[in-house]
Tab-separated table of C-alpha atoms in Angstrom:
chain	number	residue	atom	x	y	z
E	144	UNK	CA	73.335	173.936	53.671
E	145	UNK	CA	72.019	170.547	52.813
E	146	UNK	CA	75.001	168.920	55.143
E	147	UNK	CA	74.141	171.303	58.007
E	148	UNK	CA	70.091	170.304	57.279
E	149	UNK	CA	71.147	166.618	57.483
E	150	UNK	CA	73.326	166.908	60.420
E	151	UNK	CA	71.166	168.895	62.296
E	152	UNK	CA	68.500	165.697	61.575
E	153	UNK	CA	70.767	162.954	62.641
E	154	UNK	CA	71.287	164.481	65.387
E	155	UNK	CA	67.999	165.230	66.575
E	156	UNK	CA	66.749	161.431	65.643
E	157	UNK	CA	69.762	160.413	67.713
E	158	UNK	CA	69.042	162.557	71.118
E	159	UNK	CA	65.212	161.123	70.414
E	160	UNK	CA	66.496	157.132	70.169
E	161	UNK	CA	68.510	158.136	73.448
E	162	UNK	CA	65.888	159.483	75.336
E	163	UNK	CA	63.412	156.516	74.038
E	164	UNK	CA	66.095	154.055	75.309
E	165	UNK	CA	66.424	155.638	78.735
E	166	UNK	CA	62.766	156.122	79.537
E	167	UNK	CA	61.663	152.374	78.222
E	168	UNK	CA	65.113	151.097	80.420
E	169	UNK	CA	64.655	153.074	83.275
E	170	UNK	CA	60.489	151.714	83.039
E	171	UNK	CA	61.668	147.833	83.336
E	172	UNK	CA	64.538	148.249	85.456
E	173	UNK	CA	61.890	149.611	87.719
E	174	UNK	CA	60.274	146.472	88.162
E	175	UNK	CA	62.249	144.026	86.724
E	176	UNK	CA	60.331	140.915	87.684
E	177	UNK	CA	57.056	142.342	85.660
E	178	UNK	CA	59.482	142.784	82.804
E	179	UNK	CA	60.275	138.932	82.774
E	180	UNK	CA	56.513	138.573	83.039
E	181	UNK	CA	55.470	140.568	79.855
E	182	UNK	CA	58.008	139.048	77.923
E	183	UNK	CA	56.754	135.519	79.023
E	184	UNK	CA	53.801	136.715	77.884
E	185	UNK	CA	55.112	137.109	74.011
E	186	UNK	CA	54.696	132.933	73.944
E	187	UNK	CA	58.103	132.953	72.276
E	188	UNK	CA	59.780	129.589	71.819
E	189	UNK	CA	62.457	130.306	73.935
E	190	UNK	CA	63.795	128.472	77.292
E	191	UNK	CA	62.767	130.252	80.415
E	192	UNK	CA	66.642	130.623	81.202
E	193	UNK	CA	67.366	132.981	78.570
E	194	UNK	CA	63.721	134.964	79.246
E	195	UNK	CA	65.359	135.815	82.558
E	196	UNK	CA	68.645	136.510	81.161
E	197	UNK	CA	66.495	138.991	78.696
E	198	UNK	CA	64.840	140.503	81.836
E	199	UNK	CA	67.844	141.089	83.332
E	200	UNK	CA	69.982	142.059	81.027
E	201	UNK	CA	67.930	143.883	77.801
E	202	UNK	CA	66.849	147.094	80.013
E	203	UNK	CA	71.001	147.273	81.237
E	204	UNK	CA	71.718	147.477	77.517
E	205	UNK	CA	68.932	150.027	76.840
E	206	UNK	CA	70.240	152.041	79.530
E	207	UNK	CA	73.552	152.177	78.318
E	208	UNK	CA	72.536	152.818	74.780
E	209	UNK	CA	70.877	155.401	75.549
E	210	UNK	CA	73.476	157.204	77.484
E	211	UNK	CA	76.018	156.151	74.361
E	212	UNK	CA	74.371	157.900	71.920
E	213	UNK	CA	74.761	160.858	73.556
E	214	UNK	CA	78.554	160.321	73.735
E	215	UNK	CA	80.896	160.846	70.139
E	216	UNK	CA	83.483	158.561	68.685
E	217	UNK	CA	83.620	154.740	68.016
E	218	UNK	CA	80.972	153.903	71.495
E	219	UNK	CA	78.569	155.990	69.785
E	220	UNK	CA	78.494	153.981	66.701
E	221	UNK	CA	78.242	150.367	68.904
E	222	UNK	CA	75.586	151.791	70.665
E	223	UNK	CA	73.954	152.579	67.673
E	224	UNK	CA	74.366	148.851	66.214
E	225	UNK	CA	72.844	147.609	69.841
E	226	UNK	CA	70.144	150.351	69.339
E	227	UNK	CA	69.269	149.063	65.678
E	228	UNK	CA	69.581	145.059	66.824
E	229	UNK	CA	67.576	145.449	69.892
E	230	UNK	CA	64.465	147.639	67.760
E	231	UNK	CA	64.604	145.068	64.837
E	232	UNK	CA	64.223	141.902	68.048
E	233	UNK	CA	61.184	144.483	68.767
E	234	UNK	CA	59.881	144.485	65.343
E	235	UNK	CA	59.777	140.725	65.257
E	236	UNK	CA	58.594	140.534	68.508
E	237	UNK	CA	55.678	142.374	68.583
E	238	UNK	CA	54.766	141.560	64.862
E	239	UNK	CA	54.909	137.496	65.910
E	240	UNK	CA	52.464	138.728	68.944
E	241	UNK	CA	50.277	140.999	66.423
E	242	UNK	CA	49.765	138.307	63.675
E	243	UNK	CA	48.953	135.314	66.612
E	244	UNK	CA	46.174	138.087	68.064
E	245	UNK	CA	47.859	138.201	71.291
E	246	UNK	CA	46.234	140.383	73.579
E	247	UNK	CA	49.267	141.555	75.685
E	248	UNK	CA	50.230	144.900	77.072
E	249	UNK	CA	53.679	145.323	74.980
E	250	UNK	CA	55.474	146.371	78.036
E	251	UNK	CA	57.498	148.404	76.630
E	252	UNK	CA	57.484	151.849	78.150
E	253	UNK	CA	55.686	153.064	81.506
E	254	UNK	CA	52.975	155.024	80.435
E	255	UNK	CA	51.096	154.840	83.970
E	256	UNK	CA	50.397	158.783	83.917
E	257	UNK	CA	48.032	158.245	80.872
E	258	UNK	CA	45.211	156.288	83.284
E	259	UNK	CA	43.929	153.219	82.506
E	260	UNK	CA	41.928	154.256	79.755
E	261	UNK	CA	41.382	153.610	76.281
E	262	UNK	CA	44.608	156.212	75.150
E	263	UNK	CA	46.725	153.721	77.299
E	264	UNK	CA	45.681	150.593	75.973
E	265	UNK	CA	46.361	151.874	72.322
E	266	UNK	CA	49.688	152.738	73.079
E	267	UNK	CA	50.602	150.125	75.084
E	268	UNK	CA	49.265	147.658	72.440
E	269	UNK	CA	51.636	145.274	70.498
E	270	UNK	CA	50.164	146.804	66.935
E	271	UNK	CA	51.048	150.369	67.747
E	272	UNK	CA	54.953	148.900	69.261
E	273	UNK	CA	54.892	147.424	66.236
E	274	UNK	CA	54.897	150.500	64.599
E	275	UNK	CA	57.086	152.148	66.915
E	276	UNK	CA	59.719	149.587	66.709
E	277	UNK	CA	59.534	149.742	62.845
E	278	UNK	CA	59.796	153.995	62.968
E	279	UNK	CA	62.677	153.469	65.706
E	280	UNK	CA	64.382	150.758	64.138
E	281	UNK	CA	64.640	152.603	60.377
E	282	UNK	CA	65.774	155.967	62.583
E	283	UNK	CA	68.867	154.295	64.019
E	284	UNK	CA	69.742	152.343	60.787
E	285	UNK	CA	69.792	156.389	59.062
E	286	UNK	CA	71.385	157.413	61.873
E	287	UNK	CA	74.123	154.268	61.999
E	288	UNK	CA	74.855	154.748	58.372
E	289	UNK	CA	75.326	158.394	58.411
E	290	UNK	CA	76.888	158.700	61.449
E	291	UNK	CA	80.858	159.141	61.198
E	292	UNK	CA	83.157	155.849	61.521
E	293	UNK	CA	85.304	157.657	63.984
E	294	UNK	CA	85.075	160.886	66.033
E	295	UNK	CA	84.983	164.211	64.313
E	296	UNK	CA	86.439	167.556	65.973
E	297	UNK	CA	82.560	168.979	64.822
E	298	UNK	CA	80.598	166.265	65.478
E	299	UNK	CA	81.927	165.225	68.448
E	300	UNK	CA	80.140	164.663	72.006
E	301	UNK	CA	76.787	167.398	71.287
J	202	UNK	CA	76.416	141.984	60.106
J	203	UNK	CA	75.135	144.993	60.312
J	204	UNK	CA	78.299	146.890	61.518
J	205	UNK	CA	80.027	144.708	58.962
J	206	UNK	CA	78.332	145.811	55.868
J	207	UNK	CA	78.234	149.396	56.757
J	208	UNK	CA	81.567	151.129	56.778
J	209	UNK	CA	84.148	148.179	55.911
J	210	UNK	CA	86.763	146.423	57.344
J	211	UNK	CA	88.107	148.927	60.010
J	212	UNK	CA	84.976	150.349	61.376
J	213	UNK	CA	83.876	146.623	61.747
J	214	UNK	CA	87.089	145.801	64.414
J	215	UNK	CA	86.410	149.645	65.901
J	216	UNK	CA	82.884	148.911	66.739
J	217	UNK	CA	82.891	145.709	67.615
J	218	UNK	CA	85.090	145.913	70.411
J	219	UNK	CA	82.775	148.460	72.305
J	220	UNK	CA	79.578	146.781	71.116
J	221	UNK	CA	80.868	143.525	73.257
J	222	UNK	CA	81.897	145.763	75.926
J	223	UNK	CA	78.576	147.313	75.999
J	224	UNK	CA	77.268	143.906	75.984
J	225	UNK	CA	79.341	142.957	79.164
J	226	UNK	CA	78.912	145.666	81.221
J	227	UNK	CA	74.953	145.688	80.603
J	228	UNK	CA	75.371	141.753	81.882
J	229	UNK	CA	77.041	142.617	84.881
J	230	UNK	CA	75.174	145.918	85.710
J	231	UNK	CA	71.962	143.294	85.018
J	232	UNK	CA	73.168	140.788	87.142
J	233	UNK	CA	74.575	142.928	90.092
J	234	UNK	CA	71.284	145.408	90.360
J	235	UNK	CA	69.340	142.473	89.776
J	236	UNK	CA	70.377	140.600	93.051
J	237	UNK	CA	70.175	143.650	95.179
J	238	UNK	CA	66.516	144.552	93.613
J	239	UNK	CA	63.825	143.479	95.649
J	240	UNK	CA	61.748	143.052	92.314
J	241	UNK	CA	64.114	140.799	90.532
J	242	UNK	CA	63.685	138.062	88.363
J	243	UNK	CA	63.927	135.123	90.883
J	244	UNK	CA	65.732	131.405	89.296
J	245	UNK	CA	64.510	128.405	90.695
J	246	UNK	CA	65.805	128.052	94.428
J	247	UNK	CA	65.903	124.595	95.554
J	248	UNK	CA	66.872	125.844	99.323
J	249	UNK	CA	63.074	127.634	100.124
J	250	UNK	CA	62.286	123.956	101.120
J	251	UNK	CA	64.712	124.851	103.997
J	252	UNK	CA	62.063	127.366	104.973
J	253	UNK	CA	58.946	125.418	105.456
J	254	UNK	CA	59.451	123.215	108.197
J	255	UNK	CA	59.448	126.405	110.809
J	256	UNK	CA	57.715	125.963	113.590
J	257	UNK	CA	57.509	122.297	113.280
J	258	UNK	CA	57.298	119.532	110.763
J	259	UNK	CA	55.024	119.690	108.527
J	260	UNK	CA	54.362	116.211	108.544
J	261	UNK	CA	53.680	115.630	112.019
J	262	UNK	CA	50.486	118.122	112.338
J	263	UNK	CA	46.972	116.233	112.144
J	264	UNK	CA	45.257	116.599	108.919
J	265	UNK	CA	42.660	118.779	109.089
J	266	UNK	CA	38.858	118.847	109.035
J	267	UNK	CA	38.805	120.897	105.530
J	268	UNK	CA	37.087	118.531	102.662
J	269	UNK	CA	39.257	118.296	99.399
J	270	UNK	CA	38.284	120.650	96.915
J	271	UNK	CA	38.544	118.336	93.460
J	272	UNK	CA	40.181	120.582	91.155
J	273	UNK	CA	38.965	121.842	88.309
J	274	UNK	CA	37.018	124.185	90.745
J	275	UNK	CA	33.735	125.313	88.642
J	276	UNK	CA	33.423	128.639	87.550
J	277	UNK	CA	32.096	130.641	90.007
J	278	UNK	CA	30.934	134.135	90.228
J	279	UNK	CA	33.357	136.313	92.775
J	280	UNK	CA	32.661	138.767	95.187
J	281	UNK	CA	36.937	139.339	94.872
J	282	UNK	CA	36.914	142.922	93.591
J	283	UNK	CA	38.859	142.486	89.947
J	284	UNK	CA	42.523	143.888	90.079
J	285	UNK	CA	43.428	146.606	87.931
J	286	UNK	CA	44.994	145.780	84.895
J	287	UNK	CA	48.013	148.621	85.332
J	288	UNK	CA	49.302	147.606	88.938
J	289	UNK	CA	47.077	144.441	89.815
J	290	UNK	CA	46.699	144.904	93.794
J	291	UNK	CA	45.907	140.916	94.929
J	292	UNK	CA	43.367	140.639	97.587
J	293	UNK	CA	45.141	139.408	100.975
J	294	UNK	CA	43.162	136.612	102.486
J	295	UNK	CA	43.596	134.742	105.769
J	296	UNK	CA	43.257	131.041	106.449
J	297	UNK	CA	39.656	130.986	108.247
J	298	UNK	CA	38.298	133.056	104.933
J	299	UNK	CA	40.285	130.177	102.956
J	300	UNK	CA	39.088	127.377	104.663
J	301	UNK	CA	35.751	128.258	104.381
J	302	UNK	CA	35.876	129.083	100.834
J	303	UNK	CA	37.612	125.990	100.505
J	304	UNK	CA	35.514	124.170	101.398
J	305	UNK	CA	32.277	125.630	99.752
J	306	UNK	CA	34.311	124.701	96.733
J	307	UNK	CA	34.508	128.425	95.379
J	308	UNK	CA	38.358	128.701	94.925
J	309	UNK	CA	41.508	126.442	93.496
J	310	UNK	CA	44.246	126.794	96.417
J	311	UNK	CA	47.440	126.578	94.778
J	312	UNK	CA	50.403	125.992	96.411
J	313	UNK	CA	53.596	128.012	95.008
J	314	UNK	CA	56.161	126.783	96.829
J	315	UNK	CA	58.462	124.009	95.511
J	316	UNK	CA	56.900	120.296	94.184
J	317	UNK	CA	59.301	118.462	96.379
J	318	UNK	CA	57.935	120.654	99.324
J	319	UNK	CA	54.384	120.828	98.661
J	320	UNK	CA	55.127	116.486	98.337
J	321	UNK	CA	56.015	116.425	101.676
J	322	UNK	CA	52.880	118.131	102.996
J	323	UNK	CA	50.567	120.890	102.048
J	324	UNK	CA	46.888	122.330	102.519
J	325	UNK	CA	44.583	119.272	101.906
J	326	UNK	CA	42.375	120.342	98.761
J	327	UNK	CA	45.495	122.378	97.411
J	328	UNK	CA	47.042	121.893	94.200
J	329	UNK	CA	51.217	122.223	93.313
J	330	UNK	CA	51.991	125.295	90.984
J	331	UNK	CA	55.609	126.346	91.443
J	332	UNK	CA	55.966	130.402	91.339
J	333	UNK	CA	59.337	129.214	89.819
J	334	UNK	CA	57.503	127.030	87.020
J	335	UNK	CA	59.209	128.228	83.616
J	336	UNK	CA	56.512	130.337	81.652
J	337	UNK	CA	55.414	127.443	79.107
J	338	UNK	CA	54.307	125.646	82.189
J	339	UNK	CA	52.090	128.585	83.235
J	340	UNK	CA	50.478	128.361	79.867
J	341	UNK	CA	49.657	125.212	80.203
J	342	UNK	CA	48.141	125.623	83.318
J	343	UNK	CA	46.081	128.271	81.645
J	344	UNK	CA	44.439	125.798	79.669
J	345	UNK	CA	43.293	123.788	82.620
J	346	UNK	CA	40.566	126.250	84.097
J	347	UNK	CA	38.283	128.757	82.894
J	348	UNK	CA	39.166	132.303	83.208
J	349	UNK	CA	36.771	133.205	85.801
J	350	UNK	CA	38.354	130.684	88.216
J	351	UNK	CA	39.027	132.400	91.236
J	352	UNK	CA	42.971	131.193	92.960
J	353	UNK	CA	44.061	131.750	96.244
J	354	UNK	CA	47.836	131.150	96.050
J	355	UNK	CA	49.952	130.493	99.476
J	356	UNK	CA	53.978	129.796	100.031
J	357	UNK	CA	55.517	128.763	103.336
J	358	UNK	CA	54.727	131.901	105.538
J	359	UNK	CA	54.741	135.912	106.070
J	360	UNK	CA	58.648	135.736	105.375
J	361	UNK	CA	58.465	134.091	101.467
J	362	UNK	CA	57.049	136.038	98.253
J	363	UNK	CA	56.355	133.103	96.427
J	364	UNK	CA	52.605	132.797	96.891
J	365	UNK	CA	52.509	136.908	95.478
J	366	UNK	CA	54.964	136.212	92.741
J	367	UNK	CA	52.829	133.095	91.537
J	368	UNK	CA	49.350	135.421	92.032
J	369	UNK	CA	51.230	137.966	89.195
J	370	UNK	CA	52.027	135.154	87.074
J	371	UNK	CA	48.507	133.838	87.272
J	372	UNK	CA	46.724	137.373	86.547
J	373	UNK	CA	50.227	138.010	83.665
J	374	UNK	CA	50.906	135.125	81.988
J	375	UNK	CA	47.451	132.753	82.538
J	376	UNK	CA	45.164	135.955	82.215
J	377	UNK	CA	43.371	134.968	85.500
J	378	UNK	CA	41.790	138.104	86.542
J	379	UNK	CA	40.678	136.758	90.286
J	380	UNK	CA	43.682	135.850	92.075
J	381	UNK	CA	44.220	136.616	95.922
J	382	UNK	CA	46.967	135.191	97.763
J	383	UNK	CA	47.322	133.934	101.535
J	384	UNK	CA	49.998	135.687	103.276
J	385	UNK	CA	50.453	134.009	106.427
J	386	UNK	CA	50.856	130.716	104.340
J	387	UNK	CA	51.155	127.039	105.599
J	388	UNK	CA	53.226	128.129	108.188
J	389	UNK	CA	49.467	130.152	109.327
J	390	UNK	CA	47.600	126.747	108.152
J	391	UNK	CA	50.286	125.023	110.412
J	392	UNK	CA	49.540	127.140	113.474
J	393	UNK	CA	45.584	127.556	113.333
J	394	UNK	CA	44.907	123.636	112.701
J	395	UNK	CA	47.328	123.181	115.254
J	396	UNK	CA	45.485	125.414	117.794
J	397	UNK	CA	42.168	123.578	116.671
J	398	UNK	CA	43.411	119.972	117.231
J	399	UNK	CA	43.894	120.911	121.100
């Protein structure tokens, strides 16, 4: 009973990372350029050659995470180790922004159908990724650990 | 590593190999959609300076009658409606408008075409901001003008995107909320002055 409980948990945490991953890829792949923009906006001391290379190649890797996870076997479990690396970059990230008071949309996920009002600016505020990243980064560390090391006639593709 | 730590030796080698092969492929699905997309990230490219010299010279047309705006410009109130902060829209302005404001000293012109071009002529009164100027650069910029300023930004003509990828960067990166672009560009400068020295 408790396996079936716990199962039934990783497995809903790991069709909610997925779907997080798609929607905040499928958001910057959208508009790729603004991407580069909002991360240049993070101030982080990195060369402007590998912020591009992060524009172009970070929502890719989201993409494919996200379709991963919804896969069994061995890819599930590297998707799951990009999934956790990429929310922990978040987590430092948006914390570095938080702590310096930047006031920077987070430009993370398109949330255009909320308006422009004061709902919109919460969530798209680098305290509340913060958050996020933190609650999505701890989800696919369960989910990495307690997910099998190779592909399982039961919990195979679901 | 994480993938090290977590299951031993023979999950590490088994997830490894995918995790670089999810790596690559994300590269080279990034790369390839990138330099199809219309709204790509854009590197520096040295060859728009190829573009600029259409329909003549630049450096054989007259200088114009337009007095040199000293930059800083002064803060100055703007009758530029604001853009919106979700999908900044960047007011569309053509040369006469620019010249004039130009010349009341109520905008910065900024050129966002390449330094080596904008050395070999530009819009008298206009100052060299590269759209392709690495984002530290921008935030230096920032620190140059108030945030009221109001830009116009220009590239070589109708046929470049530099002067609207530069206005995003402005209103992005710099926080400049009253940024409008010319359009038509110097190639439009080019033409009217032209028409006005006959």
């Amino acid at each position: 009973m408790k396996v079936s409980v716990e199962l039934n948990l990783r497995n809903l945490l790991r069709w909610f990372l997925a779907l997080v991953l798609v929607w905040a890829a499928l958001s910057k792949i959208a508009n790729l350029h603004e991407f580069y923009l909002n991360i240049a906006a993070y101030q982080l001391p990195l060369p402007d050659a590998l912020l591009r290379l992060t524009a172009i190649v970070l929502p890719w890797l989201e993409l494919l995470c996200g379709g991963l996870l919804c896969l069994g076997g061995v890819t599930r479990r590297a998707a799951l180790f990009w999934t956790a690396l990429l929310f922990a970059i978040f987590v430092l990230a948006t914390g570095q922004a938080w702590v310096r008071g930047l006031d920077i949309s987070c430009g993370c996920l398109k949330l255009d159908f909320l308006g422009d009002g004061a709902l919109a600016k919460f969530l798209e505020s680098v305290k509340f990724a913060f958050f996020r990243a933190l609650f999505l980064l701890a989800a696919s560390l369960y989910v990495f650990r307690s997910a099998p090391a190779t592909a399982h006639p039961t919990t195979g593709p679901t | 590593m994480l993938f090290m730590n977590a299951t031993g030796l023979d999950s590490k080698t088994s997830v490894a190999r995918p995790a670089i092969g999810i790596l690559l492929a994300a590269v080279v699905l990034g790369v390839a959609y990138n330099s199809f997309s219309p709204l790509g990230v854009r590197a520096p490219r040295p060859e728009e300076t190829s573009t600029v010299s259409a329909p003549s010279p630049a450096a054989t047309i007259p200088s114009p009658p337009v007095p040199v705006a000293p930059p800083p410009a002064p803060a100055v109130p703007a009758p530029i409606p604001t853009p919106a902060v979700a999908q900044p829209q960047f007011p569309e302005l053509k040369w006469a408008e620019v010249k004039t404001l130009l010349a009341q000293n109520k905008i910065v012109l900024v050129d966002a075409r390449l330094k080596a071009t904008y050395d070999i002529s530009h819009i008298p009164g206009a100052i060299s901001l590269p759209a392709t100027s690495p984002a530290v650069e921008l935030q230096a910029f920032a620190t140059k003008y108030p945030k009221d300023t109001r830009f116009v930004t220009y590239c070589s003509s109708e046929s470049c995107d530099m002067s609207l990828t530069l206005a995003q960067s402005l209103y992005k990166i710099c926080g400049y909320t009253n940024v409008s672009h010319m359009p038509g560009g110097f190639v439009e400068y080019q033409t009217a002055e032209a028409a006005n020295a006959k």
